[in-house]
Short mmCIF file of C-alpha atoms in Angstrom, two decimals:
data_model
loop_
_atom_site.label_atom_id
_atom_site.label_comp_id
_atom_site.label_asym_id
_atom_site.label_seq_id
_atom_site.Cartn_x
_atom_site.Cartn_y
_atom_site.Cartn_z
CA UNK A 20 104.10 112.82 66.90
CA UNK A 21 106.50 114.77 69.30
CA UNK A 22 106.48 113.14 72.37
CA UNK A 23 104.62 114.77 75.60
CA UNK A 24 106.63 115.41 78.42
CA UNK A 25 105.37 115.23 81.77
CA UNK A 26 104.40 117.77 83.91
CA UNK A 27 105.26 117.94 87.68
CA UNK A 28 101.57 116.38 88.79
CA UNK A 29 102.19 113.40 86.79
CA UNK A 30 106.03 112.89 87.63
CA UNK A 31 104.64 113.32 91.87
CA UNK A 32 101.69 111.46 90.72
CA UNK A 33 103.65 108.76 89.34
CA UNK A 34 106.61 108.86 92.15
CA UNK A 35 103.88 108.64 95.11
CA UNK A 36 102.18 105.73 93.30
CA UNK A 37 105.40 103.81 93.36
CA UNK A 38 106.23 104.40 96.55
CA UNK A 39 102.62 103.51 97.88
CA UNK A 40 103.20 100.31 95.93
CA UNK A 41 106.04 98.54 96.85
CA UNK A 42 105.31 99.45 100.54
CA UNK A 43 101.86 97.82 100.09
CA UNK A 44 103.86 95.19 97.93
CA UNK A 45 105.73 94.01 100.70
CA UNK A 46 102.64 94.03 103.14
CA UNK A 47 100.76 91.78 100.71
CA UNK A 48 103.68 89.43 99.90
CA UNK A 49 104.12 88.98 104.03
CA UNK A 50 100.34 88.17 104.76
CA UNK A 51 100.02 86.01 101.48
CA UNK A 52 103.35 83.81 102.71
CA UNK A 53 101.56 83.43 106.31
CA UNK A 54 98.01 82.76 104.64
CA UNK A 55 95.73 79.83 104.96
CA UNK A 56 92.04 80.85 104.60
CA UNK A 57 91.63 79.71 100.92
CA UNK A 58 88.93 82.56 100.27
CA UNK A 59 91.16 85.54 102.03
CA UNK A 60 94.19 83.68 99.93
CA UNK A 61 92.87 84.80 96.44
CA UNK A 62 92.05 88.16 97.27
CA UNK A 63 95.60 88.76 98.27
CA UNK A 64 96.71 86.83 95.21
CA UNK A 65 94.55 89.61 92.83
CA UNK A 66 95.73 92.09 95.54
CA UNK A 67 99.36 91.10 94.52
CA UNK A 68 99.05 90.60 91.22
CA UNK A 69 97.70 94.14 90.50
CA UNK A 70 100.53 95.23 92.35
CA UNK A 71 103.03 93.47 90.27
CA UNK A 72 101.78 94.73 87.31
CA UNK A 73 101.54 98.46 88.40
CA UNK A 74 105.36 98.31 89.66
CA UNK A 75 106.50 96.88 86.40
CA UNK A 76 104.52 99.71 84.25
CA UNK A 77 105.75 102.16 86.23
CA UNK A 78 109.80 101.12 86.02
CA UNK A 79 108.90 101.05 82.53
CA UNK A 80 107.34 104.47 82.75
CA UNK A 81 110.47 106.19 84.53
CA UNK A 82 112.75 104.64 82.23
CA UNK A 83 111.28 105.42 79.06
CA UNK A 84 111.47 109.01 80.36
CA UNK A 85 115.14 108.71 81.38
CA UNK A 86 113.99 109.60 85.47
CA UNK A 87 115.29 107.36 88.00
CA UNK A 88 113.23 104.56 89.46
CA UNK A 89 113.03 105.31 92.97
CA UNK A 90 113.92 102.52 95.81
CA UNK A 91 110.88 102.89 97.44
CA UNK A 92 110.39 99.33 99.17
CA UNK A 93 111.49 95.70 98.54
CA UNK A 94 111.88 91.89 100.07
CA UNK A 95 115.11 93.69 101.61
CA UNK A 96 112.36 95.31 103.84
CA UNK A 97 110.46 91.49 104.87
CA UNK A 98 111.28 88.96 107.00
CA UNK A 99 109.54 85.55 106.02
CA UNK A 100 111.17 83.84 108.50
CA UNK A 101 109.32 85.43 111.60
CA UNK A 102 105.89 83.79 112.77
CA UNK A 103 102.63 85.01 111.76
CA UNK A 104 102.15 88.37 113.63
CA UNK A 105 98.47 88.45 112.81
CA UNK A 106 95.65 85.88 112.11
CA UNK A 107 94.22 85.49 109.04
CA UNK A 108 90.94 87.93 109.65
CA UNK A 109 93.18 90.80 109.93
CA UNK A 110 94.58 89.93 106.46
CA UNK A 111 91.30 90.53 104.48
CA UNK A 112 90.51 93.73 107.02
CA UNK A 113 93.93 95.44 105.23
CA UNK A 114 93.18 94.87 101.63
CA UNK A 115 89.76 95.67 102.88
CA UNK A 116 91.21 99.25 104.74
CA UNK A 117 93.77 99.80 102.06
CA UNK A 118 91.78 99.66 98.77
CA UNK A 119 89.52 101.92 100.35
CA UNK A 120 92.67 104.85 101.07
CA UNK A 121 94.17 103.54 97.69
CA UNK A 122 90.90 104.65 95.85
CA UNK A 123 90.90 108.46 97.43
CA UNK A 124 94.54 108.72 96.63
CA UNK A 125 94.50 106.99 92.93
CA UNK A 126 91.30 109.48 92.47
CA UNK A 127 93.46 112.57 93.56
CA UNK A 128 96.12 111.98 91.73
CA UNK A 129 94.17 111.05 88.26
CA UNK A 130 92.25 114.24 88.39
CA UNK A 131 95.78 116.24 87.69
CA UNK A 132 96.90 113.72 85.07
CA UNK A 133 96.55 114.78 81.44
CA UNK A 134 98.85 112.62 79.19
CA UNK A 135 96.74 110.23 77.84
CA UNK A 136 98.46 107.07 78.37
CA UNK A 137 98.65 108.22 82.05
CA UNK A 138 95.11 108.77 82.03
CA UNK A 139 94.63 105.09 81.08
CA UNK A 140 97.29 103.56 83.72
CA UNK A 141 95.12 105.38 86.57
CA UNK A 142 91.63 104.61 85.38
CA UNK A 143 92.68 100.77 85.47
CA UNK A 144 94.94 101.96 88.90
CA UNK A 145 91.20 103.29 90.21
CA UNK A 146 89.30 100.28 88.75
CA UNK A 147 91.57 97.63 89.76
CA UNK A 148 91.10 98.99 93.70
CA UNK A 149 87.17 99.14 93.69
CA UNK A 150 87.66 95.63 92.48
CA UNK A 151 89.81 94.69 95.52
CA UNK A 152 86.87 96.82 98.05
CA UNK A 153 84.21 95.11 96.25
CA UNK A 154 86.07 91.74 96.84
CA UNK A 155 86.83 92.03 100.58
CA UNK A 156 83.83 93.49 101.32
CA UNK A 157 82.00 90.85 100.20
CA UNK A 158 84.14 88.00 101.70
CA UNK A 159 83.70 90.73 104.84
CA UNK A 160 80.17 90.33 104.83
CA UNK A 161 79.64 86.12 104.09
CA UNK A 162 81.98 85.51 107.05
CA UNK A 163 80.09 87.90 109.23
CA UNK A 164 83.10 90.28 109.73
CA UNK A 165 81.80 93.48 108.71
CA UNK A 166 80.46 95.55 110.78
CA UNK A 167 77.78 98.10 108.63
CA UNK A 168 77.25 102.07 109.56
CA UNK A 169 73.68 102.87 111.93
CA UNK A 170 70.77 102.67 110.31
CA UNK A 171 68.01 105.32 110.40
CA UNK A 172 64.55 104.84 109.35
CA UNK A 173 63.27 106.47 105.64
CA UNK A 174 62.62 109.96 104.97
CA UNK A 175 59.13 110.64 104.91
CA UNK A 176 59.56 113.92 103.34
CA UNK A 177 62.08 116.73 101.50
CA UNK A 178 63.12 119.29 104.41
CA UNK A 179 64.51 122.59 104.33
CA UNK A 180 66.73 124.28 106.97
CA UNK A 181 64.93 126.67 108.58
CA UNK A 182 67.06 127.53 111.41
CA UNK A 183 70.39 128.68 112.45
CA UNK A 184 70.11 126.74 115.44
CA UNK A 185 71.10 123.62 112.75
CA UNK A 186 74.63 124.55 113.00
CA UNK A 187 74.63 124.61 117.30
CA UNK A 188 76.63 122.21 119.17
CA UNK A 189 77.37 123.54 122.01
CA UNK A 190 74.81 126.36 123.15
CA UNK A 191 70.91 124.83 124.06
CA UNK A 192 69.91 121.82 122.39
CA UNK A 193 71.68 119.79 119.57
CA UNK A 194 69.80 118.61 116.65
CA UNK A 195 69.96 115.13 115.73
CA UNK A 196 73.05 113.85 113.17
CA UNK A 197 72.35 113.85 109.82
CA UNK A 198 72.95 110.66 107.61
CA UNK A 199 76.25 112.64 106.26
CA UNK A 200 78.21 113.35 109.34
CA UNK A 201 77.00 109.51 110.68
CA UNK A 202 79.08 108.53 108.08
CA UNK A 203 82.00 110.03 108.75
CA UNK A 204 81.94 109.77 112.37
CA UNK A 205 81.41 106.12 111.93
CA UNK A 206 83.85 105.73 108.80
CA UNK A 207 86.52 107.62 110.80
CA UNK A 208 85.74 104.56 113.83
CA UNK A 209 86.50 101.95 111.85
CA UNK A 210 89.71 103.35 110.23
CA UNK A 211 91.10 103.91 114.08
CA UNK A 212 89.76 99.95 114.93
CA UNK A 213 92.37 99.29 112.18
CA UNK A 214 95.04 101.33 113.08
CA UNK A 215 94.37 100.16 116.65
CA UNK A 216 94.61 96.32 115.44
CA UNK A 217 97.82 97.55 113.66
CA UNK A 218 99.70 99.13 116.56
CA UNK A 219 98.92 96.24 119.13
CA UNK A 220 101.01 93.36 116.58
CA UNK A 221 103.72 95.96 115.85
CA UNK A 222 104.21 97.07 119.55
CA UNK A 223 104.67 93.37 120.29
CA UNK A 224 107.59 93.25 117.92
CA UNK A 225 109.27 96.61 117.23
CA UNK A 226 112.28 96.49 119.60
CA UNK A 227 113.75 100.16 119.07
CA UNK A 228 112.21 102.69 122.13
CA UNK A 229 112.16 105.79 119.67
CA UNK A 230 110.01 103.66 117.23
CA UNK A 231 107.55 101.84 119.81
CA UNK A 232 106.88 104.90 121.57
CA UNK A 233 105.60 106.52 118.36
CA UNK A 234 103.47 103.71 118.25
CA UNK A 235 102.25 103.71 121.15
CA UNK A 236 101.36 107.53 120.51
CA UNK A 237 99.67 106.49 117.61
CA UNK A 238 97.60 103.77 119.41
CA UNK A 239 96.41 106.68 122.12
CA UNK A 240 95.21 109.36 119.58
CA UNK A 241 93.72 106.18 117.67
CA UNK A 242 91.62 105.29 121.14
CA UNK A 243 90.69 108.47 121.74
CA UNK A 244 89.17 109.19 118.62
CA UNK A 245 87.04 105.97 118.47
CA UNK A 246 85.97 106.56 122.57
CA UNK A 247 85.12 110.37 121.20
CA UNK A 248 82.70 109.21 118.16
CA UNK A 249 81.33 106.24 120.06
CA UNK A 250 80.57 108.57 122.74
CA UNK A 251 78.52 110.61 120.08
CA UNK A 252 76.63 108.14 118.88
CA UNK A 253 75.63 106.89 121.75
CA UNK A 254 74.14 109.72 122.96
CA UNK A 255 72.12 109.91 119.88
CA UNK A 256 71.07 106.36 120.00
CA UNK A 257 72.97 104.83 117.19
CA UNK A 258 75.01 101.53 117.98
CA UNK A 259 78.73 103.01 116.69
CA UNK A 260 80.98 100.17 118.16
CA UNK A 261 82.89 98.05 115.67
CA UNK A 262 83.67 94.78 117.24
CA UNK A 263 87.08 93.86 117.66
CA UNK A 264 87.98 90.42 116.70
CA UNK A 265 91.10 88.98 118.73
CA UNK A 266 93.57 88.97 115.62
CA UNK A 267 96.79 89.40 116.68
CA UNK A 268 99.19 86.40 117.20
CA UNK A 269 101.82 86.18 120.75
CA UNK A 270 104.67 86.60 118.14
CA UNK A 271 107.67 89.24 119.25
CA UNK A 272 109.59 88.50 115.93
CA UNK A 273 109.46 91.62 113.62
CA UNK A 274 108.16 91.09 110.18
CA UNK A 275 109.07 94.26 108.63
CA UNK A 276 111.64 97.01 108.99
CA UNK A 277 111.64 99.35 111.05
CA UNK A 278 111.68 102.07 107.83
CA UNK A 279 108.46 100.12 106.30
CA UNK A 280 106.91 100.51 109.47
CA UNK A 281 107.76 104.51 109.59
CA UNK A 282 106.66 104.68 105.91
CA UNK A 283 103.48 103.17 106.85
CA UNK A 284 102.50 105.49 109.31
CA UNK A 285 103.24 108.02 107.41
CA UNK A 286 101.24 107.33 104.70
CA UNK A 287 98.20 106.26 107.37
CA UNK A 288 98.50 109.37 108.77
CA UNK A 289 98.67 111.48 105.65
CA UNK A 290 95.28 109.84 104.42
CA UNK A 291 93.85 110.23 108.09
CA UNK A 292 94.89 114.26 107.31
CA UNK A 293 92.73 114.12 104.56
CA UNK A 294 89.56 112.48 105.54
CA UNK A 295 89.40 114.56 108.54
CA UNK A 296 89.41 117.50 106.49
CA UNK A 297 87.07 115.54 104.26
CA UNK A 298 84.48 115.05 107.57
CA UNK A 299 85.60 118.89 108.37
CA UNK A 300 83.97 120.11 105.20
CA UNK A 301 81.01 118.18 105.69
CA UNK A 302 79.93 118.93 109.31
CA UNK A 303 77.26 121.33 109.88
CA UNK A 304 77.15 121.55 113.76
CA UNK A 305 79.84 123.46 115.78
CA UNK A 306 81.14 120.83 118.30
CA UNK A 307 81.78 118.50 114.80
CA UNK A 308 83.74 120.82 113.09
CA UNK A 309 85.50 121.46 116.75
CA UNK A 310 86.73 118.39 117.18
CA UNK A 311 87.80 117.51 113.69
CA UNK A 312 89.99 120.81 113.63
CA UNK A 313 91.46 119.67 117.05
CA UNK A 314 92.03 116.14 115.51
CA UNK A 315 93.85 117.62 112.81
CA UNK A 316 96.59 119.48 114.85
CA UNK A 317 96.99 116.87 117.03
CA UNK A 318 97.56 114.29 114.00
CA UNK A 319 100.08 116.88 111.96
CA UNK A 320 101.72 116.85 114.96
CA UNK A 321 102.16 113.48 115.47
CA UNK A 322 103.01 113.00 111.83
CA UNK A 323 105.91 115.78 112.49
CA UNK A 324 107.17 112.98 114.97
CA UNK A 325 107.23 110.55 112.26
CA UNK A 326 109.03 112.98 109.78
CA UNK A 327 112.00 113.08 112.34
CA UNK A 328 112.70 109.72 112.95
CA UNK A 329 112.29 109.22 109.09
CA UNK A 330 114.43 112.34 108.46
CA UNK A 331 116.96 111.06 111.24
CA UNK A 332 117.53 107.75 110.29
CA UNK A 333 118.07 108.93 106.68
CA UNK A 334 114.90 106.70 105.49
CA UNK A 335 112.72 109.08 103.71
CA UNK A 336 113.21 109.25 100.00
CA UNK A 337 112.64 112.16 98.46
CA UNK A 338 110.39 113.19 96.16
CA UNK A 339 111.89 114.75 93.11
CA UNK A 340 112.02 118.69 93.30
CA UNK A 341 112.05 121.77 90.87
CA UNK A 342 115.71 123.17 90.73
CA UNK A 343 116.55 125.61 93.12
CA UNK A 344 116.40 129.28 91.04
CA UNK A 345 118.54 131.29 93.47
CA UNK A 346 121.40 128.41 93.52
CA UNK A 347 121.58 128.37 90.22
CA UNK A 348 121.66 132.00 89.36
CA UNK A 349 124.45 132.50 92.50
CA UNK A 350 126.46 129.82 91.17
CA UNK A 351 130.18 130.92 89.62
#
């Protein structure tokens, strides 16, 4: 059987996956070095044993197809020696947060993937992840960590929309929130209660100005987002507040590199991008949909901030590229 080459999806498909990887890779090996909470401990052992395996199929994959592995992240980009930066809570809360990113972005990238043994590698990619949300979750929930959406009471009845009015936000009165845009109002809460969590350890250790000032952008646009949604639930009379556990340590003694800490912005923000736009679609009334398309300017713009410093410390790997036509055809 000739063999299949593969198309551009499944080379970017294959590239980001990598890259996603041995960034989380490194995150996993740090908090698993630090750990003590037997329970949390052999999540992040199946957490980092999926992750091993992936890397290895995929330097296999590359190879057998004669493209270069990429250098995406390794233990050049840890530093075991530094203290715990966060306690162990906050360990189970990012295999917790990440499986549930890694699932939309395995699930994108499968749905351009044709090559059958590509096909396979992501369906186990996808499975392996709702494994790892099913896991934390539960852990989430027996040590009374997780903090569950608003509840409404039962439909009594189908309904129909009968009015335009269902679509006002800001002229006359506001209908209630439906059970789809409580979601991702209250989803998009507890994403920012993570980033939040995230930005308060790294600010404590990230000596370079350029970098913590990003940061503490990030944190900002993180609080103002949750104060926005919890605003709007209050006012509708649903408890949106996700408790915030104290689970950052008094350690100023970097863990990571400063170019694993870009990266992982980067890819935070990218996924924020996309769930935004994912709330966007989804959001009947007018002030919604205003203030996701707001949050989505102001978070490309942020991210161009990001790109920069990535671009002008000569950290951001790039993606491989179709040849350039014109060069080519103006070449002597």
């Amino acid at each position: 059987m000739a063999h299949t080459k593969l198309t551009s999806a499944e080379i970017g498909g294959l590239w980001s996956t990598y890259m996603n990887s041995s960034m989380e890779w490194c995150l996993i090996t740090y908090f698993l070095h630090h750990i003590k909470d037997s329970e949390i401990k052999a999540i992040l052992e199946q957490a980092l044993g999926y992750s091993n395996k992936r890397l290895n199929s995929l330097k296999e994959l590359f190879s057998s197809e004669n493209i270069p592995i990429p250098e995406g992240f390794t233990e050049k980009d840890l530093n075991l020696k530094a203290p715990p930066l966060f306690y162990d809570p906050f360990a189970l809360t990012f295999v917790y947060s990440l499986s549930k990113m890694d699932l939309i972005l395995y699930s994108f990238i499968t749905t351009n993937i044709c090559r059958l043994d590509l096909q396979e590698f992501f369906t186990i990619t996808v499975k392996e992840n709702t494994e790892l949300y099913k896991s934390s979750t539960t852990l989430l929930l027996s040590k009374g960590l997780y903090d569950r959406p608003p509840k409404i009471p039962y439909p009594s009845e189908v309904e129909y929309v009968k009015k335009e009015s269902y679509i006002n936000g800001f002229i006359g009165k506001k209908r209630p929130l439906n059970v789809v845009e409580i979601t991702e109002i209250f989803s998009n809460i507890e994403r920012n209660y993570f980033a939040i969590l995230l930005c308060t350890g790294l600010l404590q250790v990230i000596k370079d100005p350029e970098i913590k000032e990003y940061l503490k952008n990030g944190k900002e646009i993180s609080e103002k987002q949750i104060n926005l949604f919890n605003d709007m639930l209050k006012k509708e009379d649903l408890l949106g507040i996700v408790p915030v556990n104290m689970e950052v340590t008094d350690s100023t003694d970097s863990p990571f590199s400063n170019k694993l800490v870009m990266a992982l912005f980067s890819a935070l923000n990218a996924i924020d991008v996309t769930l935004i736009g994912h709330a966007l679609s989804l959001s009947f009334r007018t002030d919604l949909s205003a203030h996701y398309s707001k949050l989505i300017g102001e978070i490309l713009l942020y991210n161009k901030k990001g790109f920069d410093i990535l671009v002008d410390r000569k950290w951001l790997e790039k993606p491989p590229s179709a040849p350039d036509r014109g060069k080519l055809q103006n070449s002597k």
